[in-house]
Tab-separated table of C-alpha atoms in Angstrom:
chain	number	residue	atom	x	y	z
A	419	UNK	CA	0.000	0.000	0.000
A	420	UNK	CA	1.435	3.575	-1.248
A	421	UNK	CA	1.977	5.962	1.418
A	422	UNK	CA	-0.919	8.413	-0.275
A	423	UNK	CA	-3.311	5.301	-0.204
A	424	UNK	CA	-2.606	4.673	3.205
A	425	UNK	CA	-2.857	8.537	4.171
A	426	UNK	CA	-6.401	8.776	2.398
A	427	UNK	CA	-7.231	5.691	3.971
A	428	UNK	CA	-6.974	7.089	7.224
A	429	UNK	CA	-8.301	10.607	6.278
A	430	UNK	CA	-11.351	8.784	4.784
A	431	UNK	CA	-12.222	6.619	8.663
A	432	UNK	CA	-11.301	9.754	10.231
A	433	UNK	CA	-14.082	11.382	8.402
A	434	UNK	CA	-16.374	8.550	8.576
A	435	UNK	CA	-16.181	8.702	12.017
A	436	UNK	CA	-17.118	12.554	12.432
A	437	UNK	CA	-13.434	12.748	13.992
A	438	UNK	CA	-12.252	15.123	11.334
A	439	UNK	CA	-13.674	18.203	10.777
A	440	UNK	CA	-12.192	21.519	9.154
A	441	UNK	CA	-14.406	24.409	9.559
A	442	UNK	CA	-15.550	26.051	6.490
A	443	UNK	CA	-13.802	29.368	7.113
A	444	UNK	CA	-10.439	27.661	7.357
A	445	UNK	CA	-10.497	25.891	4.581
A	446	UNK	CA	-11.835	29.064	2.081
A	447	UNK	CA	-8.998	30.527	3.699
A	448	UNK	CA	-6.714	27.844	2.870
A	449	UNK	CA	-8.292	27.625	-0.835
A	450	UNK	CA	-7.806	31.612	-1.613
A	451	UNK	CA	-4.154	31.328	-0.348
A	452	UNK	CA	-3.922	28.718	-2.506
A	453	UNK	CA	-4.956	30.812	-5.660
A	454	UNK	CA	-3.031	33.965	-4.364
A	455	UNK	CA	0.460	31.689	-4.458
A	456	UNK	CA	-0.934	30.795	-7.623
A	457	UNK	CA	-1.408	34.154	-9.104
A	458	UNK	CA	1.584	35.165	-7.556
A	459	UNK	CA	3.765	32.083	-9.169
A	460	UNK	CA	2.598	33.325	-12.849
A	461	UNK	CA	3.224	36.602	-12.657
A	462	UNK	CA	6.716	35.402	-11.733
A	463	UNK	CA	6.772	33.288	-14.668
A	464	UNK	CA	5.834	36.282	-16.985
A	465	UNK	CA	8.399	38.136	-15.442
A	466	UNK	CA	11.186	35.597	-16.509
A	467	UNK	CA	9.381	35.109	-19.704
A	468	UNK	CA	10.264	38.799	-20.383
A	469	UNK	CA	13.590	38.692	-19.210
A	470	UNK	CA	14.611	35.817	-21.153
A	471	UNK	CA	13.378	37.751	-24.288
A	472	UNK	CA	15.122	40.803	-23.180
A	473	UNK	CA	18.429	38.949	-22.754
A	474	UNK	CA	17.502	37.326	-26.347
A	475	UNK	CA	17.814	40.707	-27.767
A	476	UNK	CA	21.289	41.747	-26.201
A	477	UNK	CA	22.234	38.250	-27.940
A	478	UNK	CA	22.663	36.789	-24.121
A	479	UNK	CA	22.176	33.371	-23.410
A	480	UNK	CA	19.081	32.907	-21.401
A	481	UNK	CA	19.272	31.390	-18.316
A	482	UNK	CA	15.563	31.061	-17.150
A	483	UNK	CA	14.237	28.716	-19.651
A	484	UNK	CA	14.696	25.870	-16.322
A	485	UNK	CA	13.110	28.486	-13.917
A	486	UNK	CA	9.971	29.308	-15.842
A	487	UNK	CA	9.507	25.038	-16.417
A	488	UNK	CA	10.020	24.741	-12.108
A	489	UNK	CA	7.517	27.603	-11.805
A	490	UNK	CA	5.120	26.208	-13.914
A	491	UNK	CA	5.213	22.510	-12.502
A	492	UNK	CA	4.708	24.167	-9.053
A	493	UNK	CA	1.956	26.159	-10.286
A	494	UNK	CA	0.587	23.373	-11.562
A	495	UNK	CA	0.511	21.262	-8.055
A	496	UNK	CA	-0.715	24.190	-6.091
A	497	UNK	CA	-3.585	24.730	-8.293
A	498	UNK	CA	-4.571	20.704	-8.039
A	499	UNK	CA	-3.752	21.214	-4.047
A	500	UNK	CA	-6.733	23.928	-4.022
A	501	UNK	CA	-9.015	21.578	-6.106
A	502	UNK	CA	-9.028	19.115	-3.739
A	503	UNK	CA	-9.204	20.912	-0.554
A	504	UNK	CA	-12.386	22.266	-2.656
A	505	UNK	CA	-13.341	18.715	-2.886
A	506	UNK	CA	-12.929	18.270	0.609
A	507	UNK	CA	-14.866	20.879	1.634
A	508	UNK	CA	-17.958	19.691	-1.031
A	509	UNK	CA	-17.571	16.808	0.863
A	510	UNK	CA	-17.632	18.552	4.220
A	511	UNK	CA	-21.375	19.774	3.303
């Protein structure tokens, strides 16, 4: 058994059980921080976008091409992170 089956596992009984409860403000909390970090990540990835053209231009070798892939993969897990704490709290109600 994977370590994230075994985690949900135990998420799902705790539930079950009426043992694990997040309140509602909490988690909107949680899923707006979520989106800001979000947000926040792609305008950092525009940012390197446009300095990576700008050193283009001057005939520099870009060196952001690796940081604008990282910033997108994170980017990508945060955003699935806030999904499913929104599943969570669907769940919740």
């Amino acid at each position: 058994m994977s370590d994230d089956t075994f985690i949900n596992e135990v998420m799902d009984r705790l539930k079950e059980k009426g043992m694990l409860m997040i309140t509602d403000e909490f988690i909107d909390q949680l899923i707006i921080t979520l989106h800001a970090n979000v947000t926040a990540i792609n305008s950092l990835i525009e940012i390197v976008e446009v300095e990576n053209k700008l050193l283009a231009l001057r005939c520099s070798i870009p060196t952001g091409n690796r940081q604008v892939d990282s910033l997108k993969e994170l980017s990508t897990r945060i955003a699935e992170i806030a999904f499913s704490v929104e599943g969570v709290r669907d769940d919740q109600r």
